[in-house]
Amino acid sequence: MLQTRAGKRTAQAAVKIAVEMVGEGLVSKEEAVLRVEPGQVEQLLHKQIDPNAKVNVIAKGLNASPGAAVGKAVFDSERAKVLGNAGEVVILVRPETDPDDVGGIIASLGVLTSRGGLTSHAAVVTRGLGKPAVVGCEALEIDLEKRMFEANGTIVKEGDIITINGSAGDVILGEAPLIKPKISKEFDEILSWTDEIKRLQNWANADYPRDAKRAKELGAQGIGLCRTEHMFFEEERLPLVHRMILSETDEERKGALEKLLKIQKGDFKEILKEMDSMPVVIRLIDPPLHEFLPQYEELLERVVELRTRKRLKHEEKRELEEKEKRELEEKEKLLTRVAAMRETNPMMGLRGCRLGIIHPDINEMQVRAIFEAACELKREGRDPRPEIMIPLVGHVNELKVVREQLERVAHEIMAKHGVEVPYKFGTMIEVPRAALTADEIAEYAEFFSFGTNDLTQMTYAFSRDDAEGKFLFQYIKQGILDANPFQTLDPKGVGKLIQIGVELGRGRRPELEIGICGEHGGDPESIKFCHELGLNYVSCSPFRIPVARIAAAHAALRAGEAERRRYL
Amino acid sequence: MLQTRAGKRTAQAAVKIAVEMVGEGLVSKEEAVLRVEPGQVEQLLHKQIDPNAKVNVIAKGLNASPGAAVGKAVFDSERAKVLGNAGEVVILVRPETDPDDVGGIIASLGVLTSRGGLTSHAAVVTRGLGKPAVVGCEALEIDLEKRMFEANGTIVKEGDIITINGSAGDVILGEAPLIKPKISKEFDEILSWTDEIKRLQNWANADYPRDAKRAKELGAQGIGLCRTEHMFFEEERLPLVHRMILSETDEERKGALEKLLKIQKGDFKEILKEMDSMPVVIRLIDPPLHEFLPQYEELLERVVELRTRKRLKHEEKRELEEKEKRELEEKEKLLTRVAAMRETNPMMGLRGCRLGIIHPDINEMQVRAIFEAACELKREGRDPRPEIMIPLVGHVNELKVVREQLERVAHEIMAKHGVEVPYKFGTMIEVPRAALTADEIAEYAEFFSFGTNDLTQMTYAFSRDDAEGKFLFQYIKQGILDANPFQTLDPKGVGKLIQIGVELGRGRRPELEIGICGEHGGDPESIKFCHELGLNYVSCSPFRIPVARIAAAHAALRAGEAERRRYL
């Protein structure tokens, strides 16, 4: 416990002391930056309990995953899923967790266990998910049947509100007031020094203008990944996307695409304006189209229900209502379409650039929207820097065909507007074959962005959706893997592919811009690795940018030190 | 047409002439072997029309995929699927085919089209599937509405029997008598010479003793892949497998495993006996367990139907029959279990060695069965050579943990029987990371078998199930890919990984036994590549062994020639 508190104090204190020491000329800026560990920074970035609040700490456990959370105590994962999915805020309370609980953990705001240490299942999973957790809280006497626990005389029943403080290990009765993370003046100063030190740029993954704005405020120097399909999922747009996918005539499809074009142009214009004069990597549509349609199983259930009712009514010489008849007809039709599009392994199916080859009009619409937006901004005196990223390339010809087609569109739009927009075409390196043939691919790419999430999936043959729930945490617990490769880049396997990709790519095109845009772009160990490989940038979610900036500065300083030692 | 006939004559004639010339001392055995092309051999291995039969050739097209087939003419893929799945033998007749027809092609014995050339969709797909096809048969006037065609005055309606000869391009009215492929005396002689020439061994993929026997007759020098799970799917065993997977108590599970042990021991004993003194690589259970259970969608349909009926009857104050009630209860329970086991991307999920780590008892049962069988054979004076293959390894620790556990079992069984059986433990290299870290993996593996099918899937991020129907043939047609990478090994991507794997593996363990066991083991181009990389063997399906032997001999001779040229 004491150690934890010390740790917490250190985070805030270290920053303050470091800045003061620089002010007094006692240490250099470099030394000051080195005094702040990225892991400490992380603590400063989570929700905390208001230090001025009076709270009722009823038990203490291990501070397994930082941050604080308030919610209803729930004693099993099934119920946590039901309530969590219904929008309730819940804290999962268990003696300990196992792989079957992963769904429940995901549905909860935080986890509290009475057994297990800092490498227990609950600890590992919550840290991976960035959710607060207190584990090994032995004072808790949990009674699963009665759905309650007793802690030092206090009784908490299912549904009672509790607060957990994963940074300190505290369990608190009732709702403690939380404060959102805020960056102090001193911390901001330290962060500004990192820009003078680090060689890696810090870019952000941002799909919306509001995320881009937040990222810029936190020091992002570009957008490394703007996922366009998230825009497709928004409520008012999804019907248009459905119409485009399910259209029966070319006119219908074109009509839907025209409407999407206008909307996407607006999206892109805002984000490019927000990031004026900075690079914005826009990834063309990536997921398989069936992800935009209703789920097959849901449709099947409804169709079977209606069919059964129709048959039973028919036996009784009655009829379905008109409304039901129409529904059955429509749903049967939709079911057939969705069935035809289903895939056994969707992440390795008809997605990414493959979509662009089979259905070129979606990509064309997107590139048209990007260049319409950029040209308008240019004419308004601004400096948009779009970089078009073609995903899931495994063979150079995929990139070649798609790029050539889309570059024609880009030129057409620029000619129409009579302006030139600086742009790049590039690709995501996320398929092992792309890394292995990066020399060929670099012929047609001005930039590579390593999609380390998918690259890890392919390199390990781990489907993240399946692996984390079913065996990955077990692997970590048994010591088969040291770390979750989706959190910390695997240097020997995935890292070797990245190294091969960088060497081959730069060998063919020395000025190639290279970055990574998986979650690893915010992980200190992985950032160090990217620095050593000589990448240009790491891109991560906006809220992790401060951690990534410190980590990038540390990587540069430590590499410099090592170099100095070599030359002494 | 003439060219084709010449081609066909050449195949049989080349063999005969070559053998005669050796007899007369005109050419060496090496030169004779070089005169027989693997592609020609392939023609000799397919069903042919009895050359003495009188047949009614009604049209001629292009010989797109070799072999002959007899079946009912069917004019669309949907009907071909329905009839084919119902056990009818059908020939799919279409103006041309497209990706939507793949299911229909699979359900048919052969394909006939009126349009398209040797690289048309129908041609490419059928060659990939090893089914006869005649394409671009322009004399055919197909009327899809009336479901019939006219060819030079003859009318063929849906359901009429036709014969196609894909080796010659003939379309024949009625059922022509077919003869099974037979290896002539001369061809057998040529094949025997390959053993003196080739450096690569030819092993076979065989799951059953009858396949092993056939493979040995055709010249196989070992079994490169015995897939144990195929045995699990057999009718009388599947209920046991269900019981094992769904058991609710340890006793129930153990009971099911005990019964499976006896059956598997019998399987292994027969195959090891058949291949006496030759290596038999037995792969431990590989697919995810849910593949052995009923399909989720089928269960869901039945459950929803019963639930709907229950609800409706309840409204009418009636009851489901007792039998239905019981069924609903059972099916609901099963549905929950199957739902929990489902995976989004099953080929990257809980399978291979991951199963062995999460459920060690299945692997233990299998290894027990192998060593019980081998020890008994040894005591009967035979010489079994089992090689235990642990699949889907991506990290050395997976292999280490599983191997250590299983080697203990092996020793225990051998101690019990008081005999020593020569054995190896090794792994399939099918996950990119395994190839990239092959030095570490070779520490715990006496052999590597490159599973080039899965390795191709991971390296390209192609799910074969999804890719071939949805975009792969389109890629080949558009020239994005030269060839189907599942047929001919991709040298630049997958091949580079194999090369890395061989170099790292042999670097750590020079005597490492290395082979491949994907379909590529029977493809001449791929065999050449394996020879150049210095593998020990290629393993393919029994019926392709003759092609593979010729190809292996050619690879050795051509490499020797190239070497001689280098030293001249």
PDB file of N, CA and C in Angstrom, chain B residues 294-362:
ATOM      1  N   PRO B 294     -22.488 -29.866 -33.758  1.00  0.00           N
ATOM      2  CA  PRO B 294     -23.455 -29.397 -34.760  1.00  0.00           C
ATOM      3  C   PRO B 294     -23.257 -27.900 -35.017  1.00  0.00           C
ATOM      4  N   GLN B 295     -23.635 -27.468 -36.201  1.00  0.00           N
ATOM      5  CA  GLN B 295     -23.494 -26.065 -36.572  1.00  0.00           C
ATOM      6  C   GLN B 295     -24.396 -25.169 -35.747  1.00  0.00           C
ATOM      7  N   TYR B 296     -23.850 -24.046 -35.344  1.00  0.00           N
ATOM      8  CA  TYR B 296     -24.607 -23.090 -34.547  1.00  0.00           C
ATOM      9  C   TYR B 296     -25.910 -22.679 -35.231  1.00  0.00           C
ATOM     10  N   GLU B 297     -25.856 -22.353 -36.507  1.00  0.00           N
ATOM     11  CA  GLU B 297     -27.041 -21.842 -37.207  1.00  0.00           C
ATOM     12  C   GLU B 297     -28.143 -22.897 -37.269  1.00  0.00           C
ATOM     13  N   GLU B 298     -27.735 -24.157 -37.471  1.00  0.00           N
ATOM     14  CA  GLU B 298     -28.738 -25.208 -37.538  1.00  0.00           C
ATOM     15  C   GLU B 298     -29.455 -25.365 -36.196  1.00  0.00           C
ATOM     16  N   LEU B 299     -28.661 -25.339 -35.127  1.00  0.00           N
ATOM     17  CA  LEU B 299     -29.244 -25.429 -33.794  1.00  0.00           C
ATOM     18  C   LEU B 299     -30.175 -24.260 -33.537  1.00  0.00           C
ATOM     19  N   LEU B 300     -29.690 -23.075 -33.919  1.00  0.00           N
ATOM     20  CA  LEU B 300     -30.462 -21.866 -33.678  1.00  0.00           C
ATOM     21  C   LEU B 300     -31.823 -21.951 -34.372  1.00  0.00           C
ATOM     22  N   GLU B 301     -31.815 -22.401 -35.611  1.00  0.00           N
ATOM     23  CA  GLU B 301     -33.068 -22.512 -36.367  1.00  0.00           C
ATOM     24  C   GLU B 301     -34.061 -23.403 -35.648  1.00  0.00           C
ATOM     25  N   ARG B 302     -33.565 -24.576 -35.213  1.00  0.00           N
ATOM     26  CA  ARG B 302     -34.470 -25.529 -34.573  1.00  0.00           C
ATOM     27  C   ARG B 302     -34.983 -24.989 -33.234  1.00  0.00           C
ATOM     28  N   VAL B 303     -34.077 -24.345 -32.496  1.00  0.00           N
ATOM     29  CA  VAL B 303     -34.479 -23.806 -31.195  1.00  0.00           C
ATOM     30  C   VAL B 303     -35.518 -22.703 -31.367  1.00  0.00           C
ATOM     31  N   VAL B 304     -35.300 -21.814 -32.324  1.00  0.00           N
ATOM     32  CA  VAL B 304     -36.257 -20.719 -32.528  1.00  0.00           C
ATOM     33  C   VAL B 304     -37.602 -21.282 -32.976  1.00  0.00           C
ATOM     34  N   GLU B 305     -37.562 -22.303 -33.808  1.00  0.00           N
ATOM     35  CA  GLU B 305     -38.807 -22.896 -34.271  1.00  0.00           C
ATOM     36  C   GLU B 305     -39.586 -23.478 -33.080  1.00  0.00           C
ATOM     37  N   LEU B 306     -38.890 -24.251 -32.251  1.00  0.00           N
ATOM     38  CA  LEU B 306     -39.559 -24.866 -31.104  1.00  0.00           C
ATOM     39  C   LEU B 306     -40.050 -23.809 -30.117  1.00  0.00           C
ATOM     40  N   ARG B 307     -39.239 -22.777 -29.916  1.00  0.00           N
ATOM     41  CA  ARG B 307     -39.640 -21.708 -28.999  1.00  0.00           C
ATOM     42  C   ARG B 307     -40.890 -20.996 -29.511  1.00  0.00           C
ATOM     43  N   THR B 308     -40.926 -20.751 -30.816  1.00  0.00           N
ATOM     44  CA  THR B 308     -42.089 -20.059 -31.388  1.00  0.00           C
ATOM     45  C   THR B 308     -43.336 -20.902 -31.208  1.00  0.00           C
ATOM     46  N   ARG B 309     -43.186 -22.199 -31.454  1.00  0.00           N
ATOM     47  CA  ARG B 309     -44.345 -23.084 -31.307  1.00  0.00           C
ATOM     48  C   ARG B 309     -44.802 -23.150 -29.863  1.00  0.00           C
ATOM     49  N   LYS B 310     -43.830 -23.184 -28.962  1.00  0.00           N
ATOM     50  CA  LYS B 310     -44.180 -23.244 -27.551  1.00  0.00           C
ATOM     51  C   LYS B 310     -44.983 -22.001 -27.161  1.00  0.00           C
ATOM     52  N   ARG B 311     -44.497 -20.846 -27.620  1.00  0.00           N
ATOM     53  CA  ARG B 311     -45.160 -19.595 -27.262  1.00  0.00           C
ATOM     54  C   ARG B 311     -46.583 -19.564 -27.827  1.00  0.00           C
ATOM     55  N   LEU B 312     -46.710 -19.952 -29.102  1.00  0.00           N
ATOM     56  CA  LEU B 312     -48.029 -19.905 -29.731  1.00  0.00           C
ATOM     57  C   LEU B 312     -48.985 -20.865 -29.043  1.00  0.00           C
ATOM     58  N   LYS B 313     -48.485 -22.049 -28.744  1.00  0.00           N
ATOM     59  CA  LYS B 313     -49.360 -23.030 -28.088  1.00  0.00           C
ATOM     60  C   LYS B 313     -49.759 -22.528 -26.706  1.00  0.00           C
ATOM     61  N   HIS B 314     -48.805 -21.898 -26.041  1.00  0.00           N
ATOM     62  CA  HIS B 314     -49.090 -21.368 -24.720  1.00  0.00           C
ATOM     63  C   HIS B 314     -50.240 -20.375 -24.788  1.00  0.00           C
ATOM     64  N   GLU B 315     -50.228 -19.521 -25.820  1.00  0.00           N
ATOM     65  CA  GLU B 315     -51.305 -18.539 -25.988  1.00  0.00           C
ATOM     66  C   GLU B 315     -52.653 -19.245 -26.139  1.00  0.00           C
ATOM     67  N   GLU B 316     -52.589 -20.399 -26.799  1.00  0.00           N
ATOM     68  CA  GLU B 316     -53.838 -21.138 -27.020  1.00  0.00           C
ATOM     69  C   GLU B 316     -54.119 -22.125 -25.886  1.00  0.00           C
ATOM     70  N   LYS B 317     -53.391 -21.992 -24.832  1.00  0.00           N
ATOM     71  CA  LYS B 317     -53.527 -22.861 -23.664  1.00  0.00           C
ATOM     72  C   LYS B 317     -53.333 -24.337 -24.013  1.00  0.00           C
ATOM     73  N   ARG B 318     -52.406 -24.579 -24.936  1.00  0.00           N
ATOM     74  CA  ARG B 318     -52.054 -25.964 -25.222  1.00  0.00           C
ATOM     75  C   ARG B 318     -50.583 -26.153 -24.861  1.00  0.00           C
ATOM     76  N   GLU B 319     -50.100 -27.329 -25.072  1.00  0.00           N
ATOM     77  CA  GLU B 319     -48.726 -27.626 -24.650  1.00  0.00           C
ATOM     78  C   GLU B 319     -47.942 -28.232 -25.802  1.00  0.00           C
ATOM     79  N   LEU B 320     -46.648 -28.076 -25.781  1.00  0.00           N
ATOM     80  CA  LEU B 320     -45.808 -28.839 -26.713  1.00  0.00           C
ATOM     81  C   LEU B 320     -45.909 -30.307 -26.313  1.00  0.00           C
ATOM     82  N   GLU B 321     -45.680 -31.194 -27.262  1.00  0.00           N
ATOM     83  CA  GLU B 321     -45.616 -32.612 -26.893  1.00  0.00           C
ATOM     84  C   GLU B 321     -44.396 -32.844 -25.996  1.00  0.00           C
ATOM     85  N   GLU B 322     -44.453 -33.888 -25.195  1.00  0.00           N
ATOM     86  CA  GLU B 322     -43.339 -34.192 -24.294  1.00  0.00           C
ATOM     87  C   GLU B 322     -42.016 -34.280 -25.058  1.00  0.00           C
ATOM     88  N   LYS B 323     -42.081 -34.925 -26.211  1.00  0.00           N
ATOM     89  CA  LYS B 323     -40.871 -35.142 -27.002  1.00  0.00           C
ATOM     90  C   LYS B 323     -40.266 -33.803 -27.432  1.00  0.00           C
ATOM     91  N   GLU B 324     -41.164 -32.916 -27.837  1.00  0.00           N
ATOM     92  CA  GLU B 324     -40.686 -31.603 -28.278  1.00  0.00           C
ATOM     93  C   GLU B 324     -40.108 -30.815 -27.103  1.00  0.00           C
ATOM     94  N   LYS B 325     -40.777 -30.931 -25.962  1.00  0.00           N
ATOM     95  CA  LYS B 325     -40.272 -30.228 -24.779  1.00  0.00           C
ATOM     96  C   LYS B 325     -38.848 -30.664 -24.465  1.00  0.00           C
ATOM     97  N   ARG B 326     -38.670 -31.984 -24.481  1.00  0.00           N
ATOM     98  CA  ARG B 326     -37.336 -32.510 -24.185  1.00  0.00           C
ATOM     99  C   ARG B 326     -36.323 -32.019 -25.213  1.00  0.00           C
ATOM    100  N   GLU B 327     -36.755 -32.040 -26.472  1.00  0.00           N
ATOM    101  CA  GLU B 327     -35.828 -31.609 -27.521  1.00  0.00           C
ATOM    102  C   GLU B 327     -35.429 -30.144 -27.324  1.00  0.00           C
ATOM    103  N   LEU B 328     -36.426 -29.317 -27.029  1.00  0.00           N
ATOM    104  CA  LEU B 328     -36.131 -27.893 -26.849  1.00  0.00           C
ATOM    105  C   LEU B 328     -35.113 -27.699 -25.723  1.00  0.00           C
ATOM    106  N   GLU B 329     -35.336 -28.419 -24.639  1.00  0.00           N
ATOM    107  CA  GLU B 329     -34.436 -28.299 -23.507  1.00  0.00           C
ATOM    108  C   GLU B 329     -33.003 -28.699 -23.879  1.00  0.00           C
ATOM    109  N   GLU B 330     -32.905 -29.857 -24.502  1.00  0.00           N
ATOM    110  CA  GLU B 330     -31.576 -30.348 -24.909  1.00  0.00           C
ATOM    111  C   GLU B 330     -30.896 -29.401 -25.889  1.00  0.00           C
ATOM    112  N   LYS B 331     -31.680 -28.980 -26.887  1.00  0.00           N
ATOM    113  CA  LYS B 331     -31.090 -28.138 -27.931  1.00  0.00           C
ATOM    114  C   LYS B 331     -30.686 -26.772 -27.374  1.00  0.00           C
ATOM    115  N   GLU B 332     -31.477 -26.258 -26.441  1.00  0.00           N
ATOM    116  CA  GLU B 332     -31.118 -24.966 -25.845  1.00  0.00           C
ATOM    117  C   GLU B 332     -29.790 -25.077 -25.114  1.00  0.00           C
ATOM    118  N   LYS B 333     -29.635 -26.169 -24.411  1.00  0.00           N
ATOM    119  CA  LYS B 333     -28.397 -26.389 -23.664  1.00  0.00           C
ATOM    120  C   LYS B 333     -27.208 -26.481 -24.625  1.00  0.00           C
ATOM    121  N   LEU B 334     -27.419 -27.274 -25.681  1.00  0.00           N
ATOM    122  CA  LEU B 334     -26.351 -27.451 -26.659  1.00  0.00           C
ATOM    123  C   LEU B 334     -26.018 -26.122 -27.343  1.00  0.00           C
ATOM    124  N   LEU B 335     -27.087 -25.373 -27.643  1.00  0.00           N
ATOM    125  CA  LEU B 335     -26.878 -24.081 -28.314  1.00  0.00           C
ATOM    126  C   LEU B 335     -25.987 -23.183 -27.464  1.00  0.00           C
ATOM    127  N   THR B 336     -26.228 -23.152 -26.166  1.00  0.00           N
ATOM    128  CA  THR B 336     -25.412 -22.329 -25.272  1.00  0.00           C
ATOM    129  C   THR B 336     -23.952 -22.769 -25.325  1.00  0.00           C
ATOM    130  N   ARG B 337     -23.734 -24.084 -25.294  1.00  0.00           N
ATOM    131  CA  ARG B 337     -22.360 -24.579 -25.319  1.00  0.00           C
ATOM    132  C   ARG B 337     -21.682 -24.229 -26.636  1.00  0.00           C
ATOM    133  N   VAL B 338     -22.405 -24.461 -27.724  1.00  0.00           N
ATOM    134  CA  VAL B 338     -21.804 -24.172 -29.031  1.00  0.00           C
ATOM    135  C   VAL B 338     -21.566 -22.669 -29.168  1.00  0.00           C
ATOM    136  N   ALA B 339     -22.512 -21.859 -28.681  1.00  0.00           N
ATOM    137  CA  ALA B 339     -22.346 -20.406 -28.776  1.00  0.00           C
ATOM    138  C   ALA B 339     -21.065 -19.976 -28.066  1.00  0.00           C
ATOM    139  N   ALA B 340     -20.795 -20.582 -26.908  1.00  0.00           N
ATOM    140  CA  ALA B 340     -19.612 -20.199 -26.136  1.00  0.00           C
ATOM    141  C   ALA B 340     -18.321 -20.568 -26.866  1.00  0.00           C
ATOM    142  N   MET B 341     -18.406 -21.570 -27.724  1.00  0.00           N
ATOM    143  CA  MET B 341     -17.194 -22.036 -28.407  1.00  0.00           C
ATOM    144  C   MET B 341     -16.986 -21.405 -29.784  1.00  0.00           C
ATOM    145  N   ARG B 342     -17.990 -20.700 -30.281  1.00  0.00           N
ATOM    146  CA  ARG B 342     -17.874 -20.140 -31.634  1.00  0.00           C
ATOM    147  C   ARG B 342     -16.722 -19.159 -31.738  1.00  0.00           C
ATOM    148  N   GLU B 343     -16.184 -19.027 -32.942  1.00  0.00           N
ATOM    149  CA  GLU B 343     -15.087 -18.088 -33.132  1.00  0.00           C
ATOM    150  C   GLU B 343     -15.335 -17.241 -34.379  1.00  0.00           C
ATOM    151  N   THR B 344     -14.850 -16.026 -34.319  1.00  0.00           N
ATOM    152  CA  THR B 344     -15.022 -15.112 -35.446  1.00  0.00           C
ATOM    153  C   THR B 344     -14.126 -15.532 -36.604  1.00  0.00           C
ATOM    154  N   ASN B 345     -12.911 -15.920 -36.279  1.00  0.00           N
ATOM    155  CA  ASN B 345     -11.947 -16.355 -37.290  1.00  0.00           C
ATOM    156  C   ASN B 345     -11.375 -17.691 -36.830  1.00  0.00           C
ATOM    157  N   PRO B 346     -12.155 -18.761 -37.019  1.00  0.00           N
ATOM    158  CA  PRO B 346     -11.759 -20.037 -36.393  1.00  0.00           C
ATOM    159  C   PRO B 346     -10.358 -20.499 -36.783  1.00  0.00           C
ATOM    160  N   MET B 347      -9.908 -20.154 -37.985  1.00  0.00           N
ATOM    161  CA  MET B 347      -8.588 -20.694 -38.340  1.00  0.00           C
ATOM    162  C   MET B 347      -7.466 -20.028 -37.550  1.00  0.00           C
ATOM    163  N   MET B 348      -7.760 -18.915 -36.903  1.00  0.00           N
ATOM    164  CA  MET B 348      -6.771 -18.251 -36.067  1.00  0.00           C
ATOM    165  C   MET B 348      -7.160 -18.342 -34.599  1.00  0.00           C
ATOM    166  N   GLY B 349      -8.023 -19.283 -34.269  1.00  0.00           N
ATOM    167  CA  GLY B 349      -8.552 -19.350 -32.919  1.00  0.00           C
ATOM    168  C   GLY B 349      -7.956 -20.455 -32.071  1.00  0.00           C
ATOM    169  N   LEU B 350      -8.817 -21.048 -31.263  1.00  0.00           N
ATOM    170  CA  LEU B 350      -8.382 -22.073 -30.310  1.00  0.00           C
ATOM    171  C   LEU B 350      -8.263 -23.414 -31.030  1.00  0.00           C
ATOM    172  N   ARG B 351      -7.103 -23.648 -31.632  1.00  0.00           N
ATOM    173  CA  ARG B 351      -6.872 -24.883 -32.367  1.00  0.00           C
ATOM    174  C   ARG B 351      -5.378 -25.226 -32.275  1.00  0.00           C
ATOM    175  N   GLY B 352      -5.005 -26.349 -32.913  1.00  0.00           N
ATOM    176  CA  GLY B 352      -3.594 -26.742 -32.939  1.00  0.00           C
ATOM    177  C   GLY B 352      -3.047 -26.897 -31.538  1.00  0.00           C
ATOM    178  N   CYS B 353      -1.789 -26.484 -31.364  1.00  0.00           N
ATOM    179  CA  CYS B 353      -1.146 -26.686 -30.067  1.00  0.00           C
ATOM    180  C   CYS B 353      -1.847 -25.907 -28.964  1.00  0.00           C
ATOM    181  N   ARG B 354      -2.633 -24.897 -29.344  1.00  0.00           N
ATOM    182  CA  ARG B 354      -3.361 -24.132 -28.323  1.00  0.00           C
ATOM    183  C   ARG B 354      -4.341 -25.040 -27.580  1.00  0.00           C
ATOM    184  N   LEU B 355      -4.960 -25.954 -28.326  1.00  0.00           N
ATOM    185  CA  LEU B 355      -5.835 -26.946 -27.709  1.00  0.00           C
ATOM    186  C   LEU B 355      -5.051 -27.785 -26.722  1.00  0.00           C
ATOM    187  N   GLY B 356      -3.835 -28.145 -27.115  1.00  0.00           N
ATOM    188  CA  GLY B 356      -3.001 -28.995 -26.271  1.00  0.00           C
ATOM    189  C   GLY B 356      -2.611 -28.307 -24.982  1.00  0.00           C
ATOM    190  N   ILE B 357      -2.570 -26.976 -25.014  1.00  0.00           N
ATOM    191  CA  ILE B 357      -2.204 -26.241 -23.803  1.00  0.00           C
ATOM    192  C   ILE B 357      -3.434 -26.039 -22.924  1.00  0.00           C
ATOM    193  N   ILE B 358      -4.570 -25.756 -23.548  1.00  0.00           N
ATOM    194  CA  ILE B 358      -5.798 -25.531 -22.769  1.00  0.00           C
ATOM    195  C   ILE B 358      -6.451 -26.861 -22.341  1.00  0.00           C
ATOM    196  N   HIS B 359      -6.413 -27.853 -23.209  1.00  0.00           N
ATOM    197  CA  HIS B 359      -6.991 -29.174 -22.885  1.00  0.00           C
ATOM    198  C   HIS B 359      -5.945 -30.262 -23.111  1.00  0.00           C
ATOM    199  N   PRO B 360      -4.987 -30.411 -22.217  1.00  0.00           N
ATOM    200  CA  PRO B 360      -3.876 -31.345 -22.490  1.00  0.00           C
ATOM    201  C   PRO B 360      -4.315 -32.801 -22.650  1.00  0.00           C
ATOM    202  N   ASP B 361      -5.487 -33.155 -22.139  1.00  0.00           N
ATOM    203  CA  ASP B 361      -5.826 -34.578 -22.122  1.00  0.00           C
ATOM    204  C   ASP B 361      -6.074 -35.184 -23.502  1.00  0.00           C
ATOM    205  N   ILE B 362      -6.484 -34.370 -24.458  1.00  0.00           N
ATOM    206  CA  ILE B 362      -6.736 -34.924 -25.798  1.00  0.00           C
ATOM    207  C   ILE B 362      -5.404 -35.332 -26.443  1.00  0.00           C
TER     208      ILE B 362
END
